[in-house]
Amino acid sequence: MRNPQLNAAGDLIHLLTLEGLPAEVIRRILDTAVPFTSIAEREVKKVPLLRGKTVFNLFFENSTRTRTTFEIAAKRLSADVINLNIGVSSTTKGETLLDTIDNLVAMNADMFVVRHAQSGAPHLIAAHLNRTGRSDVHVVNAGDGRHAHPTQGLLDLFTIRHYKKEFHNLTVAVVGDVLHSRVARSLIHGLTTVGTPEVRVIAPQTLLPTALTSLGVRVFNDMREGLAGCDVVVMLRLQSERMKGALLPSAGEYFKHYGLTAEKLALAKPDAIVMHPGPMNRGVEIESAVADGERSVILPQVTFGIAVRMAVLSILAGN
Amino acid sequence: MNIAIRGGRLIDPKHDVDRETTLWIADGRVASIDASPRGFKAERTIDASGLIVCPGLIDLSARLREPGLEYKATLESEMAAAVAGGISHLACPPDTDPPLDEPGLVAMLKYRARSLNQANVYPVGALTLGLKGETLTEMGELAEAGCVAFSHADRPLIDTQLLFRAMQYAATFRYRVWLRAQDAYLARGGFAHDGEVATRLGLPAIPATAETVALATIIALARETGVHLHVCRLSTAEGVAMLRTAKADGLSLTCDVSAHHLHLCDVDIGWFDPQCHLVPPLRGTRDRAALRKGLAEGTIDLVCSDHSPVDDDAKQLPFGEAEPGATGVELLLPLTLKWATEDRVPLASALARITVHPAAVIGVDAGHLGIGRSADVCVFDPNEHWTVTRGALRSQGKNTPFLGLEVPGRVRYTLVGGQIVYER
Amino acid sequence: MKTKLPDAEQALAALADRMRGAIAFDARLVGIRSGGAWIADRLAQMISGDHPVGYIDVSFYRDDFNRRGLKPEVKRTELPFEIEGATIVLVDDVLYTGRSVRAAINELFDYGRPQRIELAVLVDRGGRELPVEATYTGARLAVAQDLSIVLSRDATGLLQLATEGADGAAEAVAPDA
């Protein structure tokens, strides 16, 4: 089965998931992001790389944060950005998803940044473009269902590499609602691909998907055990819907067992860093003292996120 | 018309016939095998050398989409597809629009089907009104109108007391009840098998327990009520084991598997291929192996096509939004042959699972070539392989996970009631 | 047919000679990566006076992005001084079509408005496609279009020029007389 993200020469033409990407492709994106970090510090925060290109933000699921960072990234590359908030279902417009894509391609779209509530939607679009001979139009997955959020995974890898220099001697813990998390899946695939020797997942049984160890991780239900000796702690957001209903009894109960406090953080290595994809639920998955503390790199993650997205857009546009 | 089908390998599993010989047809019935009837003058002779001659195939589940869902398929297109697949009898589930919960609808369907003069159609009636799971239908009226059994298609029947009453009622009149085992709560929100693939792809999952929990309920109630139960579309290894135990216990129930689940598993979803969005979901490799073994040893009685044509607009969507279902009547024979060859099941045995066994479940005297019986015959070339393409399918629904694949077995002639309704 | 290339070290010495005394006392050297960066470093040592050195990577400003995509190694642009109002000497190894220089000038202007930009090149091989000229030149030569000229630096820091032909063969040639 050919990887739909790569062309015949092995170049990246779509970014849909980190799963199955060659380590070399991932490293190249991280390396390319490095010079982009300094652009934010200049007065003119733009380079002309994507000038004349049109990037469509197709958000079928609302997200001001992600959409804004992609918009900033594209504009810093001098691209034209058009935001389409299509709402929950394309069928409410009476037009199928693929018909919408065909129309936008006919309007000379160069790139689609797609967020969708259904896992696999960006794959459907990319397969359609490949099949109709338009693989020159690139798809970036900005989050599909619980499947993948590859740019988040990449910026998490970038952040880890920035503070820890290399992956080959790290123990990384991912804590929280892995079952519903595309951020967790992408990060796990990214970490295992670049050779992180120990990737841990810490969560109660109800928040863990089946057969998780097949992804190459060690599963812990006890947070203290799981945090022991970690170099990186990644806290996942717990959505409020999960807190009522059958998965968890309450936020308080969750915080007691799986919330990151200074006391629990002390079990990790003394120079361990704390990450979070945001937005944070303070007092649910993480206490403020830790979120704002000196081991937290949560704000730098946001800055790196723009540089990483600029790198992704540039690499795709050039292939 | 007098027809002689000469020189083919005649396989009639019910009567243990498997030899090269001639089948003689007169007045729409099987007149003789081997020697010609006295004074027989063939008006049409079919040269079946190199071909297999067997009873017309019987498909236990083929959705014709009429009434109500004509944009997906019509009786005309699907009946043409069925006979192209060698099928002479088929049963259609009650989940039309409106559902088959009213004698008038059933009569209309039968009438329409009969006027097309192709395969025999056996409607399966709805167990509850509107398939809502609240009130029993008038099973007597529906049976009189032509329903051969009652089912709940894929709609949830959550009220177990209602289910119990429905089975009791059906048992009273010896009506057959066909049920698919799925616990609505355990399956809620899911559409892929709960395993490695769903985890990797981030697809909301349906655990195997959704089937086994419901199956335990259905079996217990069947035991209690003594109803004629048929379990539809088994999908789990555990489910097969439970059926094996129930049968060994002396319970007389039957069950089937869909041709898709004999061959495909969750890995075939690949990169979210919506063609593989089916109900029940494609499960793991162990489940598939257990289903194949179950069918070979007889724990699973028969295989059906689970024909459910879906229009392109409804299929070309992200996996979870894509409508489940695949077109299947033209693939029932090839997929059965493929299984038989791969698992070294004797041809006669394999053909029994799409002729005489489904006939028994429907409760009709068909699926065999006994003298004097209606001449419903399928003549096919077991060695001809063909590629499944949109153009090759006669069904209006062109969506199947087997698109682009090569399958064995091409139907050359289909006869229903002694008339050639399809030839190639 | 072998092209006779000048010796890089000799060309560098000649370039430094021409720049010494001619560039402004407060001129800042900006080397275009990678060859220009090496040369800027050497020039700073060879020319007296305090001339801070910066480095510019023009990958994001090239005009052939659509045809060739992003190069795998993009390095940082490091300009540790004010561009606004400054006198800049851009330094490059080989001046050919002039497109790299155009990209470098565009990039510099995104950092500020310089008062003056001059251009110093080790080798001018002609073949201009844009109206760009070097202020200071180390050596000139004529080269066939299908050959590229590449500057390399060995472990001791010694610079060397070589050609890469259409078949990728590199020829280091004896110094021009």
PDB file of N, CA and C in Angstrom, chain B residues 301-347:
ATOM      1  N   ASP B 301     -24.455 -22.066   9.104  1.00  0.00           N
ATOM      2  CA  ASP B 301     -25.175 -22.877   8.126  1.00  0.00           C
ATOM      3  C   ASP B 301     -25.030 -22.410   6.698  1.00  0.00           C
ATOM      4  N   LEU B 302     -24.902 -21.107   6.511  1.00  0.00           N
ATOM      5  CA  LEU B 302     -24.922 -20.623   5.150  1.00  0.00           C
ATOM      6  C   LEU B 302     -24.227 -19.268   5.055  1.00  0.00           C
ATOM      7  N   VAL B 303     -23.983 -18.904   3.798  1.00  0.00           N
ATOM      8  CA  VAL B 303     -23.402 -17.584   3.561  1.00  0.00           C
ATOM      9  C   VAL B 303     -24.376 -16.796   2.681  1.00  0.00           C
ATOM     10  N   CYS B 304     -24.486 -15.495   2.958  1.00  0.00           N
ATOM     11  CA  CYS B 304     -25.370 -14.647   2.161  1.00  0.00           C
ATOM     12  C   CYS B 304     -24.569 -13.465   1.635  1.00  0.00           C
ATOM     13  N   SER B 305     -25.158 -12.730   0.706  1.00  0.00           N
ATOM     14  CA  SER B 305     -24.410 -11.625   0.104  1.00  0.00           C
ATOM     15  C   SER B 305     -24.511 -10.353   0.935  1.00  0.00           C
ATOM     16  N   ASP B 306     -25.552 -10.252   1.752  1.00  0.00           N
ATOM     17  CA  ASP B 306     -25.812  -9.017   2.499  1.00  0.00           C
ATOM     18  C   ASP B 306     -25.813  -7.802   1.574  1.00  0.00           C
ATOM     19  N   HIS B 307     -26.351  -8.031   0.402  1.00  0.00           N
ATOM     20  CA  HIS B 307     -26.399  -7.014  -0.656  1.00  0.00           C
ATOM     21  C   HIS B 307     -27.078  -5.748  -0.149  1.00  0.00           C
ATOM     22  N   SER B 308     -26.336  -4.643  -0.140  1.00  0.00           N
ATOM     23  CA  SER B 308     -26.872  -3.354   0.324  1.00  0.00           C
ATOM     24  C   SER B 308     -26.294  -2.266  -0.569  1.00  0.00           C
ATOM     25  N   PRO B 309     -26.952  -2.012  -1.709  1.00  0.00           N
ATOM     26  CA  PRO B 309     -26.380  -1.014  -2.629  1.00  0.00           C
ATOM     27  C   PRO B 309     -26.400   0.378  -2.015  1.00  0.00           C
ATOM     28  N   VAL B 310     -25.285   1.069  -2.155  1.00  0.00           N
ATOM     29  CA  VAL B 310     -25.158   2.434  -1.636  1.00  0.00           C
ATOM     30  C   VAL B 310     -24.763   3.349  -2.786  1.00  0.00           C
ATOM     31  N   ASP B 311     -25.409   4.505  -2.865  1.00  0.00           N
ATOM     32  CA  ASP B 311     -25.074   5.436  -3.949  1.00  0.00           C
ATOM     33  C   ASP B 311     -23.739   6.129  -3.674  1.00  0.00           C
ATOM     34  N   ASP B 312     -23.107   6.595  -4.724  1.00  0.00           N
ATOM     35  CA  ASP B 312     -21.769   7.166  -4.610  1.00  0.00           C
ATOM     36  C   ASP B 312     -21.683   8.344  -3.649  1.00  0.00           C
ATOM     37  N   ASP B 313     -22.656   9.220  -3.688  1.00  0.00           N
ATOM     38  CA  ASP B 313     -22.611  10.398  -2.816  1.00  0.00           C
ATOM     39  C   ASP B 313     -22.600   9.997  -1.349  1.00  0.00           C
ATOM     40  N   ALA B 314     -23.249   8.886  -1.059  1.00  0.00           N
ATOM     41  CA  ALA B 314     -23.306   8.459   0.345  1.00  0.00           C
ATOM     42  C   ALA B 314     -22.066   7.682   0.748  1.00  0.00           C
ATOM     43  N   LYS B 315     -21.283   7.231  -0.225  1.00  0.00           N
ATOM     44  CA  LYS B 315     -20.099   6.420   0.075  1.00  0.00           C
ATOM     45  C   LYS B 315     -18.823   7.248   0.101  1.00  0.00           C
ATOM     46  N   GLN B 316     -18.740   8.234  -0.774  1.00  0.00           N
ATOM     47  CA  GLN B 316     -17.506   8.995  -0.880  1.00  0.00           C
ATOM     48  C   GLN B 316     -17.447  10.067   0.188  1.00  0.00           C
ATOM     49  N   LEU B 317     -17.416   9.635   1.415  1.00  0.00           N
ATOM     50  CA  LEU B 317     -17.396  10.526   2.559  1.00  0.00           C
ATOM     51  C   LEU B 317     -16.368   9.988   3.540  1.00  0.00           C
ATOM     52  N   PRO B 318     -15.945  10.814   4.513  1.00  0.00           N
ATOM     53  CA  PRO B 318     -15.039  10.277   5.533  1.00  0.00           C
ATOM     54  C   PRO B 318     -15.644   9.019   6.151  1.00  0.00           C
ATOM     55  N   PHE B 319     -14.806   8.072   6.517  1.00  0.00           N
ATOM     56  CA  PHE B 319     -15.231   6.735   6.914  1.00  0.00           C
ATOM     57  C   PHE B 319     -16.461   6.709   7.805  1.00  0.00           C
ATOM     58  N   GLY B 320     -16.439   7.481   8.861  1.00  0.00           N
ATOM     59  CA  GLY B 320     -17.537   7.442   9.816  1.00  0.00           C
ATOM     60  C   GLY B 320     -18.841   7.954   9.252  1.00  0.00           C
ATOM     61  N   GLU B 321     -18.739   8.879   8.301  1.00  0.00           N
ATOM     62  CA  GLU B 321     -19.955   9.453   7.723  1.00  0.00           C
ATOM     63  C   GLU B 321     -20.462   8.637   6.554  1.00  0.00           C
ATOM     64  N   ALA B 322     -19.607   7.810   5.978  1.00  0.00           N
ATOM     65  CA  ALA B 322     -20.009   7.039   4.810  1.00  0.00           C
ATOM     66  C   ALA B 322     -21.094   6.048   5.202  1.00  0.00           C
ATOM     67  N   GLU B 323     -22.070   5.863   4.330  1.00  0.00           N
ATOM     68  CA  GLU B 323     -23.135   4.914   4.632  1.00  0.00           C
ATOM     69  C   GLU B 323     -22.581   3.498   4.550  1.00  0.00           C
ATOM     70  N   PRO B 324     -22.865   2.679   5.547  1.00  0.00           N
ATOM     71  CA  PRO B 324     -22.336   1.316   5.495  1.00  0.00           C
ATOM     72  C   PRO B 324     -23.095   0.482   4.465  1.00  0.00           C
ATOM     73  N   GLY B 325     -22.441  -0.519   3.935  1.00  0.00           N
ATOM     74  CA  GLY B 325     -23.088  -1.419   3.001  1.00  0.00           C
ATOM     75  C   GLY B 325     -22.270  -1.581   1.737  1.00  0.00           C
ATOM     76  N   ALA B 326     -22.501  -2.697   1.042  1.00  0.00           N
ATOM     77  CA  ALA B 326     -21.795  -2.939  -0.213  1.00  0.00           C
ATOM     78  C   ALA B 326     -22.701  -3.741  -1.118  1.00  0.00           C
ATOM     79  N   THR B 327     -22.483  -3.602  -2.407  1.00  0.00           N
ATOM     80  CA  THR B 327     -23.272  -4.372  -3.351  1.00  0.00           C
ATOM     81  C   THR B 327     -22.729  -5.792  -3.365  1.00  0.00           C
ATOM     82  N   GLY B 328     -23.601  -6.793  -3.444  1.00  0.00           N
ATOM     83  CA  GLY B 328     -23.064  -8.139  -3.253  1.00  0.00           C
ATOM     84  C   GLY B 328     -23.662  -9.284  -4.037  1.00  0.00           C
ATOM     85  N   VAL B 329     -24.859  -9.136  -4.645  1.00  0.00           N
ATOM     86  CA  VAL B 329     -25.487 -10.321  -5.249  1.00  0.00           C
ATOM     87  C   VAL B 329     -24.638 -10.954  -6.350  1.00  0.00           C
ATOM     88  N   GLU B 330     -23.916 -10.125  -7.072  1.00  0.00           N
ATOM     89  CA  GLU B 330     -23.105 -10.679  -8.152  1.00  0.00           C
ATOM     90  C   GLU B 330     -21.802 -11.289  -7.652  1.00  0.00           C
ATOM     91  N   LEU B 331     -21.555 -11.141  -6.361  1.00  0.00           N
ATOM     92  CA  LEU B 331     -20.321 -11.668  -5.803  1.00  0.00           C
ATOM     93  C   LEU B 331     -20.558 -12.863  -4.890  1.00  0.00           C
ATOM     94  N   LEU B 332     -21.795 -13.215  -4.643  1.00  0.00           N
ATOM     95  CA  LEU B 332     -22.078 -14.327  -3.728  1.00  0.00           C
ATOM     96  C   LEU B 332     -21.405 -15.601  -4.215  1.00  0.00           C
ATOM     97  N   LEU B 333     -21.598 -15.931  -5.471  1.00  0.00           N
ATOM     98  CA  LEU B 333     -21.005 -17.163  -5.995  1.00  0.00           C
ATOM     99  C   LEU B 333     -19.485 -17.080  -6.020  1.00  0.00           C
ATOM    100  N   PRO B 334     -18.902 -16.049  -6.632  1.00  0.00           N
ATOM    101  CA  PRO B 334     -17.440 -15.993  -6.667  1.00  0.00           C
ATOM    102  C   PRO B 334     -16.795 -16.030  -5.280  1.00  0.00           C
ATOM    103  N   LEU B 335     -17.388 -15.315  -4.324  1.00  0.00           N
ATOM    104  CA  LEU B 335     -16.767 -15.276  -3.004  1.00  0.00           C
ATOM    105  C   LEU B 335     -16.912 -16.623  -2.288  1.00  0.00           C
ATOM    106  N   THR B 336     -18.020 -17.320  -2.562  1.00  0.00           N
ATOM    107  CA  THR B 336     -18.178 -18.651  -1.968  1.00  0.00           C
ATOM    108  C   THR B 336     -17.166 -19.618  -2.581  1.00  0.00           C
ATOM    109  N   LEU B 337     -17.001 -19.539  -3.901  1.00  0.00           N
ATOM    110  CA  LEU B 337     -16.033 -20.407  -4.574  1.00  0.00           C
ATOM    111  C   LEU B 337     -14.616 -20.129  -4.078  1.00  0.00           C
ATOM    112  N   LYS B 338     -14.327 -18.844  -3.918  1.00  0.00           N
ATOM    113  CA  LYS B 338     -12.983 -18.455  -3.471  1.00  0.00           C
ATOM    114  C   LYS B 338     -12.692 -19.055  -2.100  1.00  0.00           C
ATOM    115  N   TRP B 339     -13.668 -18.955  -1.212  1.00  0.00           N
ATOM    116  CA  TRP B 339     -13.503 -19.526   0.126  1.00  0.00           C
ATOM    117  C   TRP B 339     -13.303 -21.030   0.040  1.00  0.00           C
ATOM    118  N   ALA B 340     -14.151 -21.682  -0.778  1.00  0.00           N
ATOM    119  CA  ALA B 340     -14.085 -23.134  -0.869  1.00  0.00           C
ATOM    120  C   ALA B 340     -12.719 -23.596  -1.382  1.00  0.00           C
ATOM    121  N   THR B 341     -12.217 -22.910  -2.401  1.00  0.00           N
ATOM    122  CA  THR B 341     -10.918 -23.292  -2.965  1.00  0.00           C
ATOM    123  C   THR B 341      -9.813 -23.073  -1.943  1.00  0.00           C
ATOM    124  N   GLU B 342      -9.834 -21.911  -1.307  1.00  0.00           N
ATOM    125  CA  GLU B 342      -8.759 -21.595  -0.358  1.00  0.00           C
ATOM    126  C   GLU B 342      -8.755 -22.533   0.838  1.00  0.00           C
ATOM    127  N   ASP B 343      -9.940 -22.875   1.338  1.00  0.00           N
ATOM    128  CA  ASP B 343     -10.007 -23.714   2.530  1.00  0.00           C
ATOM    129  C   ASP B 343     -10.254 -25.178   2.201  1.00  0.00           C
ATOM    130  N   ARG B 344     -10.120 -25.517   0.926  1.00  0.00           N
ATOM    131  CA  ARG B 344     -10.264 -26.907   0.469  1.00  0.00           C
ATOM    132  C   ARG B 344     -11.580 -27.538   0.919  1.00  0.00           C
ATOM    133  N   VAL B 345     -12.637 -26.791   0.724  1.00  0.00           N
ATOM    134  CA  VAL B 345     -13.962 -27.341   1.014  1.00  0.00           C
ATOM    135  C   VAL B 345     -14.504 -27.921  -0.288  1.00  0.00           C
ATOM    136  N   PRO B 346     -15.026 -29.148  -0.263  1.00  0.00           N
ATOM    137  CA  PRO B 346     -15.533 -29.734  -1.504  1.00  0.00           C
ATOM    138  C   PRO B 346     -16.626 -28.851  -2.104  1.00  0.00           C
ATOM    139  N   LEU B 347     -16.636 -28.773  -3.416  1.00  0.00           N
ATOM    140  CA  LEU B 347     -17.542 -27.865  -4.119  1.00  0.00           C
ATOM    141  C   LEU B 347     -18.998 -28.093  -3.744  1.00  0.00           C
TER     142      LEU B 347
END
